[in-house]
Each structure stands twice: as structure tokens, then as C-alpha cells.
Amino acid sequence: MKTALITGITGQDGSYLADFLLEKGYTVYGLRRRISTYNLENIAHLQVDPHARTESFKLVYGDLSDSSNINRLIDQIKPDEIYNLAAQSHVRVSFDVPEYTADIDALGPLRILEAIRESKTSIRFYQASTSELYGDVLETPQTEKTPFNPQSPYAIAKHYAFQIVKNYREAYHLYACNGILFNHESPRRGTSFVTRKITTSVARIVRNKQDCLYLGNLDAKRDWGYAPEYVEAMWLMLQQDEPEDIVIGTGETHSVREFVEHAFAYAGIDIAWEGKGIDERGVDKKNGKSLVRIDPYYYRPTEVDLLLSDPSLARKKLGWSSKIRFKALVEIMMQHDLGRI
Ligand code: NAP
Ligand code: G4F
């Protein structure tokens, strides 16, 4: 049976990938950072107790900023596959902490690649690359051949990671590949990302725990898919004869505004839009109450306006395609947050 090391185990994708690999019979090691408060909600169902490890799922402490720690873990665990999902993953935040973002998101993968190279083993490596690399897009839809034009410290750090993975693959013949994943969401998505912020806020508004939802750019468009499906694509990318960088997405794009409308509609509220720019408001058609307002804090110094994937290669090479589309995704997330709040 195979052994996998997943960095970013406490995050959305790390937790779904652990579920997926455990189901396949893997032994899974999840790398977690030391922090002061409890952050194991996404893997609580795996009954994680740091003192009572299960046979097939184990947590280990580590940090992508520390290469001595990464080297030691790889030496001890001897994984067949490493999935590097750990990152400072918030685009807006990367403008506030650009140097930290570069350390973790650019140099972190380099540290793992070096450890693999030094280990002289045939560990297979998956890097969580991103559609943010396309940035101010130079072609639509975006494919594996579309030139990158990143627009944030996050995307630029991930661009370095993309290129260093490619370089180590070519220079040292490592089995290393980049999954160029478009946005994917779920009930386990962090609440500071726009989709989950919307679904938790709408649920709170419906339950009278919040008055209004404050957002930034309502007209940004994203290719939003369902995260549990995307972790299968990560695994498939490590099961091929040759490593290859592949786009994973739905092939549909929708605006933040549409997401808001569908989320409120699910809760029985019809939203009408009034005003322009930072004065725009989303009002309840029934009573005129302002439920959505603009807060310029959420605008980004440089925005990515439109992302839309062409996932043809994933279909052809991996036999993978997304099944849960936009409306169903909003419903899954709304159902979860309404049930929770
Ligand atoms: P996420 O929920 O934000 O999870 C990020 C994970 O990285 C968390 O477990 C976090 O741990 C960990 N982490 C952060 N800094 C670390 C450090 N210095 N050392 C070790 N671990 C660290 O992100 P996600 O949505 O699951 O995304 C997974 C990966 O895919 C990320 O690399 C992201 O950039 C990339 N990606 C995501 C999407 C998407 O739409 N979700 C699309 C394309 C690419 P804590 O819990 O301790 O913070
Ligand atoms: O949900 P977001 O923060 O995701 P973003 O920036 O697309 O990044 C996510 O997807 C990337 C893949 O393309 C990943 F690489 C990355 O790690 C992350 O998972 O923002 C989506 C859009 C943006 O255009 C943003 O300006 O929503 C807009 N937006 C409008 N109001 C907002 C808000 N975003 C956030 N987070 N919060 C708002 O209030």
C-alpha cells in the first residue's frame, strides 16, 4: 500500500484529499503547523487526536519555511507521493504580507523539491498551482498553453513555484507536476474567501445574526468548481506514465454578483441592485432593506477580472471532468451554512 504526505492538511483541499486517499487504502501523513488555537475542524471527522494516532492517518508538525524539518520528515516517512497544498493562499492578504507569501508559496515548494532530489528516491510530487497565474488574462478560455500574466504577490510566488517544478522535472527527471486548478469551493472553504463569506453571511442574515454583507468587486468572474472532485484530479495527475502540468476547471464562469443572487435566492430572498460603484447596494425586493453593501477594503490593488478554463486536456489525459456546476455548488454551500447557523 502507498504512503502519501500532504502539506496543508488542515485546509479545504488537504482534508478532502486525505479522505480520498484513505478511501483508496493509502497511509496518509498530514503536515500541520504549530499554532495556538484549534484548527482541525476540517479533519475532525478523522477523529484526530494528536496523542492517539490511527493506523492509516497521522499528523506531523512542520512548516514550509523550515527545510531541516522538511528533510527530516521525508527521510522518516519515505512517502511514495507528496502533495504540496500548503500555502498562504489568500490573494488579498498577499498584498499585505508579500515577503512571507514568497517564502511559503515560492520557496516552500523549492525546499520540498530539494529534499526529494537529495533523497535520491522516486517520490512523486504534486504542486498546487493556480489559475491566478493567468492574472490579467491574455487569452480566453485559458489552457495549458495560455501565457501567464500574474497580478499579485501570491500569483507571482506561485509562478516561481510552477517554473521550479518544471525545471526540476526537466533537469533532474523528477516525477513532479503542477495542477493548474481554477477556483474550487465547498463547505470546508475558509470563510475569508468570497464564496464561503457569502454563504455564511446569507445564513447569518436569514437567522438575524447579521444585518448586511460587505463585499468588494461584484463583477469579478471565476470558474468555480466543487473541491472534493478536484482532489481526485490531483491524485490522477500522479498516476500517469509521464508527469504533466494540467488545467483543472469546469469550463464555466460566473460573477460574484451571480453568486450573491443565487445564495439569497436559495434562502427565499430576491435581491435587486441599486446605485453604482462604492454606493451600490443589494436590497431585498420585498422590503427594500439593504442586505449587500460595498466596502472598498475588499478591492485589490490589481484585480483578476475573468477566469475561465478549457479543461480539455484533463478530460483527454485523466478522464476527469467536473460534475457539480455553479448552481448546485451554491446550493451545497448554502444548505450546509443554513444547517450550521
Ligand atoms: P487553504 O484552505 O487556505 O489551506 C492552506 C493550508 O496551508 C492550511 O492547512 C494551512 O495551515 C497551510 N499552511 C499555511 N502556511 C503554512 C506554512 N508556512 N507551513 C505549513 N503549512 C502552511 O487552501 P486550499 O483552498 O485548501 O488550497 C490548497 C492549495 O491549493 C493552496 O496552495 C492554494 O494556494 C492552492 N489553490 C487553491 C485553489 C482554490 O480555489 N481553493 C485554487 C488553486 C490553487 P493552517 O491551518 O495552519 O493555516
Ligand atoms: O474568493 P477569492 O478571495 O478568491 P481568489 O482571489 O480568486 O483566489 C482563490 O482562487 C485562486 C484560484 O484562482 C487560488 F489560487 C487562491 O488560493 C484562492 O483560493 O476572491 C474571488 C473574487 C476576487 O475577484 C475578489 O476581488 O471575489 C472578489 N471579491 C469581492 N468581494 C472578494 C470580496 N473576495 C474576497 N475574498 N472577499 C470579498 O469580500
Short mmCIF file of C-alpha atoms and ligand atoms in Angstrom, two decimals:
data_model
loop_
_atom_site.label_atom_id
_atom_site.label_comp_id
_atom_site.label_asym_id
_atom_site.label_seq_id
_atom_site.Cartn_x
_atom_site.Cartn_y
_atom_site.Cartn_z
CA MET A 1 0.00 0.00 0.00
CA LYS A 2 1.17 3.52 -0.78
CA THR A 3 2.10 6.30 1.64
CA ALA A 4 1.35 9.95 0.96
CA LEU A 5 2.48 13.13 2.66
CA ILE A 6 0.01 16.02 2.38
CA THR A 7 1.07 19.53 3.33
CA GLY A 8 -1.81 21.88 4.13
CA ILE A 9 -3.80 19.07 5.78
CA THR A 10 -5.96 21.46 7.84
CA GLY A 11 -7.10 23.38 4.75
CA GLN A 12 -10.00 22.71 2.41
CA ASP A 13 -8.11 20.63 -0.17
CA GLY A 14 -5.81 18.84 2.27
CA SER A 15 -8.77 17.50 4.21
CA TYR A 16 -10.66 16.29 1.12
CA LEU A 17 -7.51 14.72 -0.32
CA ALA A 18 -6.92 12.87 2.97
CA ASP A 19 -10.50 11.50 2.79
CA PHE A 20 -9.92 10.44 -0.82
CA LEU A 21 -6.54 8.74 -0.27
CA LEU A 22 -7.65 6.97 2.93
CA GLU A 23 -10.59 5.58 0.98
CA LYS A 24 -8.08 4.26 -1.57
CA GLY A 25 -6.16 2.47 1.19
CA TYR A 26 -3.22 4.88 1.49
CA THR A 27 -1.37 5.63 4.69
CA VAL A 28 -1.64 9.40 4.96
CA TYR A 29 0.68 11.74 6.82
CA GLY A 30 -0.69 15.26 7.20
CA LEU A 31 1.67 18.13 7.85
CA ARG A 32 0.29 20.73 10.25
CA ARG A 33 1.84 23.92 11.59
CA ARG A 34 2.11 24.58 15.28
CA ILE A 35 -0.49 27.20 16.13
CA SER A 36 -2.00 28.36 19.39
CA THR A 37 -5.64 27.55 18.75
CA TYR A 38 -7.62 24.57 17.49
CA ASN A 39 -7.76 24.41 13.68
CA LEU A 40 -8.58 20.77 13.00
CA GLU A 41 -12.29 21.28 12.10
CA ASN A 42 -11.79 20.05 8.51
CA ILE A 43 -10.23 16.79 9.69
CA ALA A 44 -12.16 16.34 12.93
CA HIS A 45 -14.17 13.54 11.30
CA LEU A 46 -10.94 11.55 11.00
CA GLN A 47 -11.01 11.60 14.81
CA VAL A 48 -7.68 13.28 15.01
CA ASP A 49 -6.20 13.22 18.45
CA PRO A 50 -2.54 14.17 18.45
CA HIS A 51 -1.92 11.57 21.16
CA ALA A 52 -3.99 8.75 19.67
CA ARG A 53 -2.93 8.32 16.08
CA THR A 54 -4.87 5.96 13.86
CA GLU A 55 -3.01 3.34 11.86
CA SER A 56 -3.53 4.96 8.50
CA PHE A 57 -3.80 8.69 9.31
CA LYS A 58 -1.09 10.52 11.18
CA LEU A 59 -0.42 14.19 11.82
CA VAL A 60 3.12 15.52 11.91
CA TYR A 61 4.31 19.01 12.80
CA GLY A 62 6.14 21.03 10.20
CA ASP A 63 6.37 24.31 8.36
CA LEU A 64 7.23 25.06 4.75
CA SER A 65 9.63 27.76 5.96
CA ASP A 66 11.89 25.17 7.61
CA SER A 67 13.90 22.96 5.27
CA SER A 68 15.57 20.98 8.05
CA ASN A 69 12.14 19.88 9.19
CA ILE A 70 11.02 19.00 5.63
CA ASN A 71 14.19 16.95 5.01
CA ARG A 72 13.76 15.05 8.26
CA LEU A 73 10.09 14.25 7.62
CA ILE A 74 10.74 12.99 4.11
CA ASP A 75 13.59 10.87 5.39
CA GLN A 76 11.45 9.40 8.18
CA ILE A 77 8.18 8.92 6.29
CA LYS A 78 9.63 7.86 2.93
CA PRO A 79 6.39 8.73 1.12
CA ASP A 80 5.57 7.45 -2.36
CA GLU A 81 3.73 10.69 -3.13
CA ILE A 82 3.88 14.24 -1.79
CA TYR A 83 1.01 16.67 -2.34
CA ASN A 84 2.14 20.23 -1.59
CA LEU A 85 -1.11 22.02 -0.78
CA ALA A 86 0.24 24.28 1.99
CA ALA A 87 0.31 27.98 1.15
CA GLN A 88 -0.50 31.48 2.24
CA SER A 89 -3.43 31.06 -0.11
CA HIS A 90 -5.25 34.40 0.16
CA VAL A 91 -4.68 36.74 -2.79
CA ARG A 92 -5.77 39.96 -0.98
CA VAL A 93 -3.64 39.11 2.06
CA SER A 94 -0.57 38.55 -0.15
CA PHE A 95 -0.50 42.32 -0.80
CA ASP A 96 -0.12 42.81 2.99
CA VAL A 97 2.47 40.04 3.55
CA PRO A 98 4.31 39.73 0.21
CA GLU A 99 7.63 38.56 1.61
CA TYR A 100 6.06 35.85 3.79
CA THR A 101 3.91 34.77 0.83
CA ALA A 102 7.02 34.39 -1.34
CA ASP A 103 8.81 32.42 1.37
CA ILE A 104 6.00 29.87 1.78
CA ASP A 105 4.46 29.77 -1.70
CA ALA A 106 7.63 30.06 -3.82
CA LEU A 107 10.50 28.79 -1.67
CA GLY A 108 8.36 26.20 0.17
CA PRO A 109 7.97 24.00 -2.94
CA LEU A 110 11.66 24.51 -3.76
CA ARG A 111 12.57 23.20 -0.30
CA ILE A 112 10.47 20.06 -0.89
CA LEU A 113 11.91 19.51 -4.37
CA GLU A 114 15.44 19.80 -2.99
CA ALA A 115 14.61 17.29 -0.26
CA ILE A 116 13.25 14.87 -2.88
CA ARG A 117 16.32 15.34 -5.07
CA GLU A 118 18.65 14.79 -2.10
CA SER A 119 16.71 11.68 -1.06
CA LYS A 120 17.56 10.01 -4.41
CA THR A 121 14.17 8.27 -4.34
CA SER A 122 11.34 8.21 -6.87
CA ILE A 123 8.85 10.19 -4.76
CA ARG A 124 6.13 11.68 -6.97
CA PHE A 125 5.39 15.37 -6.33
CA TYR A 126 2.18 17.34 -6.88
CA GLN A 127 2.29 21.14 -6.67
CA ALA A 128 -0.90 23.13 -6.05
CA SER A 129 -0.63 25.61 -8.87
CA THR A 130 -3.38 28.03 -9.74
CA SER A 131 -5.43 29.82 -12.36
CA GLU A 132 -4.26 33.06 -10.67
CA LEU A 133 -1.13 32.67 -12.83
CA TYR A 134 -3.22 33.80 -15.83
CA GLY A 135 -3.96 37.04 -13.98
CA ASP A 136 -4.83 39.80 -16.44
CA VAL A 137 -5.70 37.14 -18.98
CA LEU A 138 -4.03 37.14 -22.39
CA GLU A 139 -6.44 34.56 -23.85
CA THR A 140 -9.90 33.19 -23.03
CA PRO A 141 -10.58 30.40 -22.22
CA GLN A 142 -7.29 29.59 -20.52
CA THR A 143 -5.43 26.40 -21.43
CA GLU A 144 -2.04 24.86 -20.58
CA LYS A 145 -0.60 26.95 -23.42
CA THR A 146 -2.03 30.34 -22.37
CA PRO A 147 0.80 32.69 -21.30
CA PHE A 148 0.88 33.66 -17.63
CA ASN A 149 0.37 37.29 -16.55
CA PRO A 150 0.16 37.18 -12.72
CA GLN A 151 -1.24 40.19 -10.84
CA SER A 152 -0.49 39.69 -7.13
CA PRO A 153 2.38 38.73 -4.82
CA TYR A 154 0.52 35.42 -4.34
CA ALA A 155 0.33 34.69 -8.05
CA ILE A 156 3.93 35.73 -8.63
CA ALA A 157 5.14 33.44 -5.83
CA LYS A 158 3.05 30.59 -7.33
CA HIS A 159 4.56 31.41 -10.73
CA TYR A 160 8.04 30.80 -9.32
CA ALA A 161 6.79 27.51 -7.86
CA PHE A 162 5.32 26.49 -11.22
CA GLN A 163 8.60 27.15 -13.02
CA ILE A 164 10.83 25.49 -10.43
CA VAL A 165 8.67 22.33 -10.57
CA LYS A 166 9.07 22.30 -14.36
CA ASN A 167 12.79 22.93 -14.04
CA TYR A 168 13.36 20.10 -11.54
CA ARG A 169 11.32 17.78 -13.75
CA GLU A 170 13.48 18.59 -16.76
CA ALA A 171 16.85 18.96 -15.02
CA TYR A 172 16.66 16.04 -12.59
CA HIS A 173 13.92 13.89 -14.16
CA LEU A 174 11.76 14.05 -11.05
CA TYR A 175 8.12 13.00 -11.39
CA ALA A 176 6.84 16.46 -10.48
CA CYS A 177 3.82 18.25 -11.86
CA ASN A 178 1.66 21.35 -11.46
CA GLY A 179 -2.11 21.10 -11.23
CA ILE A 180 -3.34 24.43 -12.61
CA LEU A 181 -6.54 24.47 -10.60
CA PHE A 182 -9.26 27.04 -11.10
CA ASN A 183 -11.25 28.15 -8.03
CA HIS A 184 -12.91 25.31 -6.16
CA GLU A 185 -15.16 25.67 -3.16
CA SER A 186 -17.07 23.64 -0.60
CA PRO A 187 -18.49 23.76 2.93
CA ARG A 188 -14.87 23.40 4.10
CA ARG A 189 -13.72 26.55 2.28
CA GLY A 190 -12.18 29.21 4.52
CA THR A 191 -14.69 31.92 5.44
CA SER A 192 -12.48 34.75 4.14
CA PHE A 193 -12.82 33.55 0.52
CA VAL A 194 -15.71 35.17 -1.28
CA THR A 195 -18.00 32.15 -1.82
CA ARG A 196 -17.93 30.95 1.76
CA LYS A 197 -18.07 34.51 3.07
CA ILE A 198 -21.29 34.94 1.06
CA THR A 199 -22.91 31.66 2.15
CA THR A 200 -22.07 32.13 5.86
CA SER A 201 -23.24 35.75 5.77
CA VAL A 202 -26.50 34.97 3.97
CA ALA A 203 -27.20 32.23 6.52
CA ARG A 204 -26.42 34.65 9.37
CA ILE A 205 -28.65 37.34 7.83
CA VAL A 206 -31.51 34.86 7.49
CA ARG A 207 -31.04 33.81 11.14
CA ASN A 208 -30.98 37.50 12.27
CA LYS A 209 -27.37 37.30 13.44
CA GLN A 210 -26.03 39.81 10.90
CA ASP A 211 -27.56 42.84 9.13
CA CYS A 212 -25.55 43.22 6.00
CA LEU A 213 -22.89 41.55 3.81
CA TYR A 214 -19.93 43.78 2.85
CA LEU A 215 -18.10 42.88 -0.37
CA GLY A 216 -15.57 44.30 -2.84
CA ASN A 217 -15.66 43.77 -6.61
CA LEU A 218 -19.04 42.23 -7.51
CA ASP A 219 -18.20 41.88 -11.19
CA ALA A 220 -15.13 39.65 -10.90
CA LYS A 221 -15.79 36.37 -12.71
CA ARG A 222 -14.47 32.99 -11.64
CA ASP A 223 -14.61 29.39 -12.86
CA TRP A 224 -15.92 27.86 -9.62
CA GLY A 225 -15.97 24.07 -9.14
CA TYR A 226 -16.54 21.66 -6.26
CA ALA A 227 -13.42 20.87 -4.21
CA PRO A 228 -13.99 17.13 -3.49
CA GLU A 229 -13.93 16.50 -7.25
CA TYR A 230 -10.69 18.43 -7.68
CA VAL A 231 -8.65 16.30 -5.26
CA GLU A 232 -9.31 13.28 -7.48
CA ALA A 233 -7.69 15.18 -10.35
CA MET A 234 -4.61 15.80 -8.15
CA TRP A 235 -4.30 12.08 -7.48
CA LEU A 236 -4.84 11.17 -11.15
CA MET A 237 -2.02 13.53 -12.12
CA LEU A 238 0.39 11.45 -10.01
CA GLN A 239 -0.77 8.13 -11.55
CA GLN A 240 0.22 8.87 -15.17
CA ASP A 241 3.17 7.38 -17.09
CA GLU A 242 4.71 10.85 -17.53
CA PRO A 243 4.30 13.94 -15.34
CA GLU A 244 2.43 16.81 -16.99
CA ASP A 245 1.02 20.20 -15.96
CA ILE A 246 -2.77 20.15 -16.45
CA VAL A 247 -5.64 22.67 -16.17
CA ILE A 248 -8.50 21.63 -13.88
CA GLY A 249 -11.75 23.61 -14.03
CA THR A 250 -15.40 23.49 -15.05
CA GLY A 251 -15.30 25.47 -18.31
CA GLU A 252 -17.96 27.89 -16.97
CA THR A 253 -17.55 31.34 -15.48
CA HIS A 254 -19.86 33.34 -13.18
CA SER A 255 -19.63 36.65 -11.36
CA VAL A 256 -19.53 37.31 -7.62
CA ARG A 257 -22.82 39.17 -8.18
CA GLU A 258 -24.46 36.00 -9.55
CA PHE A 259 -23.16 34.02 -6.59
CA VAL A 260 -24.77 36.54 -4.20
CA GLU A 261 -28.09 36.42 -6.09
CA HIS A 262 -28.23 32.61 -6.06
CA ALA A 263 -27.24 32.35 -2.40
CA PHE A 264 -30.00 34.75 -1.32
CA ALA A 265 -32.50 33.10 -3.68
CA TYR A 266 -31.79 29.74 -2.04
CA ALA A 267 -32.81 31.34 1.26
CA GLY A 268 -36.00 32.76 -0.34
CA ILE A 269 -34.78 36.35 -0.77
CA ASP A 270 -34.80 38.16 -4.14
CA ILE A 271 -32.05 40.74 -4.46
CA ALA A 272 -32.32 43.91 -6.59
CA TRP A 273 -29.27 46.11 -7.28
CA GLU A 274 -29.40 49.88 -6.78
CA GLY A 275 -26.75 52.59 -7.15
CA LYS A 276 -23.27 52.49 -8.68
CA GLY A 277 -19.64 51.98 -7.64
CA ILE A 278 -18.99 52.05 -3.89
CA ASP A 279 -22.59 53.23 -3.37
CA GLU A 280 -24.10 50.16 -4.98
CA ARG A 281 -26.40 48.15 -2.71
CA GLY A 282 -28.20 44.84 -2.90
CA VAL A 283 -31.70 45.27 -1.50
CA ASP A 284 -34.39 42.81 -0.51
CA LYS A 285 -37.07 43.25 -3.22
CA LYS A 286 -39.81 42.61 -0.66
CA ASN A 287 -38.97 45.31 1.90
CA GLY A 288 -36.17 47.44 0.40
CA LYS A 289 -33.75 46.54 3.22
CA SER A 290 -30.06 46.87 2.24
CA LEU A 291 -28.52 43.42 2.59
CA VAL A 292 -25.35 43.89 0.50
CA ARG A 293 -23.02 46.89 0.54
CA ILE A 294 -19.60 47.68 -0.90
CA ASP A 295 -16.54 48.05 1.32
CA PRO A 296 -13.54 49.30 -0.71
CA TYR A 297 -11.25 47.47 1.75
CA TYR A 298 -12.02 44.32 -0.23
CA TYR A 299 -10.86 45.83 -3.54
CA ARG A 300 -7.43 44.63 -4.62
CA PRO A 301 -4.60 46.90 -5.83
CA THR A 302 -4.60 44.81 -9.02
CA GLU A 303 -7.61 42.61 -9.75
CA VAL A 304 -8.10 39.48 -11.83
CA ASP A 305 -11.33 40.22 -13.69
CA LEU A 306 -12.10 36.98 -15.51
CA LEU A 307 -11.02 33.36 -15.24
CA LEU A 308 -12.43 30.64 -17.48
CA SER A 309 -10.81 27.25 -18.01
CA ASP A 310 -10.60 24.99 -21.01
CA PRO A 311 -10.27 21.62 -19.24
CA SER A 312 -10.00 19.54 -22.46
CA LEU A 313 -6.59 18.09 -21.62
CA ALA A 314 -7.81 16.87 -18.21
CA ARG A 315 -10.69 15.09 -19.95
CA LYS A 316 -8.38 13.54 -22.54
CA LYS A 317 -5.41 12.57 -20.34
CA LEU A 318 -7.04 11.93 -16.95
CA GLY A 319 -10.60 11.07 -17.95
CA TRP A 320 -11.58 13.78 -15.47
CA SER A 321 -14.38 16.33 -15.77
CA SER A 322 -16.31 18.36 -13.22
CA LYS A 323 -19.87 17.30 -12.43
CA ILE A 324 -21.12 19.74 -9.78
CA ARG A 325 -21.70 23.06 -11.54
CA PHE A 326 -22.33 26.60 -10.32
CA LYS A 327 -25.94 26.46 -9.09
CA ALA A 328 -25.51 23.07 -7.42
CA LEU A 329 -22.34 24.33 -5.73
CA VAL A 330 -24.12 27.37 -4.29
CA GLU A 331 -26.89 25.10 -3.03
CA ILE A 332 -24.49 22.65 -1.34
CA MET A 333 -22.75 25.50 0.46
CA MET A 334 -25.98 27.29 1.41
CA GLN A 335 -27.56 24.10 2.70
CA HIS A 336 -24.51 23.49 4.88
CA ASP A 337 -24.32 27.00 6.30
CA LEU A 338 -28.06 27.32 6.90
CA GLY A 339 -27.93 23.99 8.73
CA ARG A 340 -24.93 25.08 10.78
CA ILE A 341 -26.06 28.56 11.82
P1 NAP B 1 -6.39 26.69 2.47
O1 NAP B 1 -7.71 26.14 2.90
O2 NAP B 1 -6.08 28.12 2.71
O3 NAP B 1 -5.27 25.78 3.18
C1 NAP B 1 -3.93 26.17 3.21
C2 NAP B 1 -3.17 25.20 4.09
O4 NAP B 1 -1.79 25.58 4.12
C3 NAP B 1 -3.65 25.19 5.56
O5 NAP B 1 -3.63 23.86 6.02
C4 NAP B 1 -2.57 26.00 6.27
O6 NAP B 1 -2.42 25.65 7.61
C5 NAP B 1 -1.36 25.56 5.49
N1 NAP B 1 -0.21 26.46 5.65
C6 NAP B 1 -0.18 27.80 5.50
N2 NAP B 1 1.05 28.26 5.73
C7 NAP B 1 1.82 27.19 6.03
C8 NAP B 1 3.19 27.03 6.38
N3 NAP B 1 4.00 28.07 6.49
N4 NAP B 1 3.66 25.78 6.60
C9 NAP B 1 2.83 24.71 6.55
N5 NAP B 1 1.51 24.80 6.25
C10 NAP B 1 1.02 26.03 5.99
O7 NAP B 1 -6.15 26.43 0.92
P2 NAP B 1 -6.93 25.44 -0.08
O8 NAP B 1 -8.09 26.16 -0.65
O9 NAP B 1 -7.11 24.13 0.56
O10 NAP B 1 -5.87 25.34 -1.26
C11 NAP B 1 -4.85 24.35 -1.24
C12 NAP B 1 -3.72 24.78 -2.14
O11 NAP B 1 -4.19 24.96 -3.46
C13 NAP B 1 -3.07 26.11 -1.76
O12 NAP B 1 -1.70 26.00 -2.07
C14 NAP B 1 -3.72 27.12 -2.68
O13 NAP B 1 -2.86 28.21 -2.89
C15 NAP B 1 -3.92 26.28 -3.92
N6 NAP B 1 -5.06 26.61 -4.78
C16 NAP B 1 -6.31 26.70 -4.25
C17 NAP B 1 -7.39 26.93 -5.09
C18 NAP B 1 -8.79 27.03 -4.54
O14 NAP B 1 -9.67 27.53 -5.27
N7 NAP B 1 -9.05 26.53 -3.34
C19 NAP B 1 -7.18 27.07 -6.47
C20 NAP B 1 -5.89 26.95 -6.97
C21 NAP B 1 -4.83 26.71 -6.12
P3 NAP B 1 -3.17 26.47 8.81
O15 NAP B 1 -4.48 25.78 9.01
O16 NAP B 1 -2.23 26.28 9.95
O17 NAP B 1 -3.32 27.89 8.36
O1 G4F B 2 -12.63 34.12 -3.14
P1 G4F B 2 -11.46 34.94 -3.51
O2 G4F B 2 -10.67 35.55 -2.41
O3 G4F B 2 -10.55 34.01 -4.43
P2 G4F B 2 -9.38 34.32 -5.48
O4 G4F B 2 -8.77 35.64 -5.27
O5 G4F B 2 -9.92 34.02 -6.83
O6 G4F B 2 -8.30 33.22 -5.05
C1 G4F B 2 -8.68 31.88 -4.80
O7 G4F B 2 -8.65 31.16 -6.01
C2 G4F B 2 -7.35 31.05 -6.61
C3 G4F B 2 -7.52 30.23 -7.91
O8 G4F B 2 -7.81 31.09 -8.97
C4 G4F B 2 -6.42 30.35 -5.64
F1 G4F B 2 -5.20 30.22 -6.20
C5 G4F B 2 -6.33 31.15 -4.35
O9 G4F B 2 -5.52 30.43 -3.42
C6 G4F B 2 -7.72 31.31 -3.76
O10 G4F B 2 -8.19 30.04 -3.36
O11 G4F B 2 -11.90 36.12 -4.49
C7 G4F B 2 -12.61 35.86 -5.68
C8 G4F B 2 -13.08 37.18 -6.29
C9 G4F B 2 -11.95 38.22 -6.42
O12 G4F B 2 -12.03 38.82 -7.68
C10 G4F B 2 -12.26 39.25 -5.34
O13 G4F B 2 -11.85 40.58 -5.65
O14 G4F B 2 -14.04 37.77 -5.42
C11 G4F B 2 -13.77 39.16 -5.30
N1 G4F B 2 -14.35 39.63 -4.04
C12 G4F B 2 -15.33 40.56 -3.94
N2 G4F B 2 -15.60 40.81 -2.65
C13 G4F B 2 -13.99 39.26 -2.79
C14 G4F B 2 -14.78 40.01 -1.91
N3 G4F B 2 -13.08 38.36 -2.35
C15 G4F B 2 -12.96 38.19 -1.00
N4 G4F B 2 -12.08 37.25 -0.54
N5 G4F B 2 -13.71 38.92 -0.11
C16 G4F B 2 -14.64 39.84 -0.51
O15 G4F B 2 -15.30 40.48 0.31
#
